CSV table of C-alpha atoms in Angstrom, one decimal:
chain,number,residue,atom,x,y,z
A,252,MET,CA,33.4,-25.7,-19.0
A,253,ALA,CA,29.9,-24.4,-20.3
A,254,LYS,CA,29.9,-22.7,-24.0
A,255,VAL,CA,27.6,-19.6,-22.9
A,256,THR,CA,25.9,-17.7,-25.4
A,257,ALA,CA,23.5,-14.7,-25.7
A,258,LEU,CA,20.7,-13.0,-27.5
A,259,PRO,CA,22.3,-10.8,-29.1
A,260,TYR,CA,20.4,-7.6,-29.1
A,261,VAL,CA,17.6,-8.7,-27.0
A,262,GLU,CA,13.5,-6.8,-27.4
A,263,GLU,CA,11.7,-6.9,-24.3
A,264,HIS,CA,9.6,-10.1,-25.7
A,265,GLU,CA,13.2,-11.7,-25.8
A,266,VAL,CA,14.5,-10.8,-21.4
A,267,GLU,CA,12.0,-14.8,-20.3
A,268,ASP,CA,14.0,-16.7,-22.5
A,269,ALA,CA,17.7,-14.8,-22.5
A,270,GLN,CA,17.5,-15.4,-18.5
A,271,LYS,CA,15.6,-18.8,-18.6
A,272,LEU,CA,19.0,-19.6,-21.2
A,273,ILE,CA,21.4,-18.4,-18.5
A,274,ASP,CA,19.5,-20.2,-15.7
A,275,ASP,CA,20.6,-22.7,-17.5
A,276,GLN,CA,23.5,-22.3,-18.4
A,277,PHE,CA,24.7,-21.4,-14.3
A,278,ILE,CA,22.8,-24.5,-13.6
A,279,GLU,CA,25.3,-26.4,-15.7
A,280,LEU,CA,28.5,-24.1,-15.0
A,281,THR,CA,27.3,-24.3,-10.8
A,282,GLY,CA,24.8,-27.1,-10.2
A,283,LYS,CA,22.3,-23.8,-9.1
A,284,LYS,CA,20.8,-20.6,-10.4
A,285,PHE,CA,21.8,-17.2,-11.0
A,286,GLY,CA,20.2,-16.4,-7.5
A,287,PHE,CA,21.9,-13.2,-7.6
A,288,ARG,CA,19.7,-9.7,-7.6
A,289,PRO,CA,21.5,-6.7,-7.6
A,290,ALA,CA,19.9,-3.1,-6.1
A,291,GLY,CA,19.2,0.0,-6.9
A,292,TYR,CA,20.9,0.5,-10.1
A,293,TYR,CA,22.8,-1.9,-10.7
A,294,ILE,CA,23.7,-4.4,-13.3
A,295,ALA,CA,25.5,-7.9,-12.9
A,296,VAL,CA,26.8,-9.5,-15.6
A,297,LYS,CA,29.0,-12.2,-16.2
A,298,ILE,CA,32.1,-11.6,-17.2
A,299,TYR,CA,33.8,-12.8,-20.8
A,300,VAL,CA,35.7,-15.3,-20.8
A,301,ARG,CA,38.0,-17.3,-23.5
A,302,ALA,CA,36.9,-21.4,-23.5
A,303,ASP,CA,38.6,-23.4,-21.9
A,304,GLU,CA,38.4,-26.1,-24.9
A,305,LEU,CA,39.4,-24.1,-27.9
A,306,SER,CA,39.5,-27.4,-30.3
A,307,ILE,CA,40.1,-30.6,-32.2
A,308,ILE,CA,42.6,-31.4,-34.0
A,309,ASP,CA,42.6,-34.9,-36.6
A,310,MET,CA,45.8,-35.4,-36.1
A,311,PRO,CA,47.5,-37.8,-39.4
A,312,ASP,CA,47.3,-41.2,-37.3
A,313,GLY,CA,43.5,-40.7,-38.0
A,314,THR,CA,43.2,-40.0,-33.5
A,315,THR,CA,42.1,-36.5,-32.9
A,316,GLN,CA,43.7,-34.5,-30.1
A,317,THR,CA,41.5,-31.1,-28.3
A,318,LEU,CA,43.8,-27.7,-28.2
A,319,TRP,CA,43.3,-26.1,-24.1
A,320,THR,CA,43.3,-23.3,-23.2
A,321,ALA,CA,45.9,-22.5,-20.2
A,322,PRO,CA,44.5,-21.5,-17.0
A,323,ILE,CA,45.9,-18.2,-16.4
A,324,VAL,CA,44.7,-17.5,-19.6
A,325,GLN,CA,41.4,-18.0,-18.0
A,326,GLN,CA,42.2,-16.4,-15.2
A,327,GLN,CA,44.0,-13.1,-16.7
A,328,ASP,CA,40.4,-12.8,-18.6
A,329,ALA,CA,38.4,-12.8,-14.9
A,330,LEU,CA,40.2,-9.8,-14.9
A,331,GLU,CA,40.9,-8.3,-18.0
A,332,SER,CA,38.6,-9.0,-19.6
A,333,CYS,CA,36.7,-5.7,-21.0
A,334,SER,CA,32.9,-7.6,-22.6
A,335,ALA,CA,30.3,-9.6,-20.5
A,336,LEU,CA,26.7,-10.9,-20.7
A,337,VAL,CA,24.3,-8.9,-18.8
A,338,VAL,CA,22.5,-11.8,-16.1
A,339,ALA,CA,20.4,-9.2,-14.3
A,340,ILE,CA,19.5,-5.7,-13.7
A,341,GLY,CA,18.8,-4.0,-10.3
A,342,PRO,CA,15.1,-2.6,-10.2
A,343,GLY,CA,16.3,1.0,-10.5
A,344,CYS,CA,18.4,0.8,-13.5
A,345,PHE,CA,17.6,2.7,-16.3
A,346,LYS,CA,15.9,6.1,-14.2
A,347,ASN,CA,16.9,9.0,-12.8
A,348,ARG,CA,19.0,9.3,-9.8
A,349,ASP,CA,16.3,11.9,-8.3
A,350,THR,CA,13.5,11.6,-10.0
A,351,GLY,CA,13.0,7.5,-10.8
A,352,VAL,CA,11.9,8.8,-14.4
A,353,ALA,CA,12.7,6.2,-17.1
A,354,TRP,CA,15.5,7.2,-19.2
A,355,ALA,CA,14.6,8.5,-22.7
A,356,ASP,CA,16.7,7.0,-24.3
A,357,GLY,CA,15.1,3.0,-23.1
A,358,PRO,CA,17.3,0.7,-21.2
A,359,THR,CA,20.8,0.8,-22.2
A,360,CYS,CA,20.5,-3.3,-21.8
A,361,ARG,CA,19.2,-5.9,-21.0
A,362,VAL,CA,18.9,-9.7,-19.7
A,363,GLY,CA,21.1,-11.7,-21.7
A,364,ASP,CA,23.5,-8.8,-23.9
A,365,TRP,CA,26.2,-9.0,-24.6
A,366,VAL,CA,28.4,-5.7,-22.9
A,367,ALA,CA,30.7,-3.1,-24.1
A,368,ILE,CA,32.4,-2.3,-20.2
A,369,PRO,CA,34.6,-0.4,-18.1
A,370,ARG,CA,37.5,-1.9,-15.7
A,371,ALA,CA,37.7,0.5,-13.5
A,372,SER,CA,34.1,0.3,-12.6
A,373,THR,CA,33.0,-2.6,-11.9
A,374,TRP,CA,33.6,-4.8,-8.5
A,375,LEU,CA,34.5,-8.1,-9.9
A,376,THR,CA,34.1,-11.1,-8.1
A,377,LYS,CA,33.2,-14.7,-8.2
A,378,TRP,CA,29.7,-16.3,-7.4
A,379,ARG,CA,30.1,-19.9,-6.6
A,380,GLY,CA,33.2,-20.3,-8.8
A,381,VAL,CA,32.3,-17.7,-12.0
A,382,ALA,CA,33.6,-14.3,-12.3
A,383,VAL,CA,30.7,-12.0,-12.1
A,384,GLY,CA,31.2,-7.7,-11.3
A,385,VAL,CA,28.9,-5.3,-10.6
A,386,LEU,CA,28.1,-1.5,-11.7
A,387,PRO,CA,26.2,0.8,-12.3
A,388,ASP,CA,23.8,0.9,-15.4
A,389,ASP,CA,25.3,3.9,-17.0
A,390,LYS,CA,28.9,2.3,-16.7
A,391,ILE,CA,27.1,0.2,-19.8
A,392,ILE,CA,29.9,1.5,-22.6
A,393,GLY,CA,27.6,-0.2,-24.9
A,394,THR,CA,26.2,-3.6,-26.0
A,395,VAL,CA,27.7,-6.5,-28.5
A,396,GLU,CA,27.1,-8.6,-30.9
A,397,ASP,CA,30.5,-11.3,-30.6
A,398,PRO,CA,32.3,-10.7,-26.3
A,399,ALA,CA,35.7,-12.7,-28.1
A,400,ASP,CA,35.6,-9.3,-30.5
A,401,LEU,CA,36.6,-7.4,-27.7
A,402,SER,CA,39.6,-7.6,-26.4
A,403,SER,CA,41.3,-5.5,-23.4
A,404,VAL,CA,44.4,-3.1,-24.3
A,405,TYR,CA,46.6,-3.6,-21.1
A,406,VAL,CA,50.0,-1.9,-21.1
A,407,PRO,CA,51.8,-3.1,-17.5
A,408,PRO,CA,52.8,0.1,-15.3
A,409,LYS,CA,56.0,1.6,-15.4
A,410,VAL,CA,58.5,0.8,-12.6
């Protein structure tokens, strides 16, 4: 699996470079560019899933061993992760829904930013096998420098 990188806190003049990085990563993951453009005020995000290769260990006999993330961990990340990479932004984002006037504070995020997202407000799907969410622009909680810094606090329901 490709290591996902992004430009933390993407500036307006960096959006084109960020989109190229994202397209290159989707080509590596799926063989095609992302190719999904959200409608209206929706934002598409690639859900953060830990890398399948955790680390490489040098053994005393001179060989190396690779530690891998268990598939169940990656499946849980796809369902429970609360950080994501912004991969596409709809044409109506960051505007007043009634007037179409741009938000006074400007956009909350740009393509290429890592963001904190609420899982309950995200339409979650797999796009060509990659965990993707779609959510309204006003549900972005904030931008983060490293998606690994965020983790969900899951409390199982009492039955």
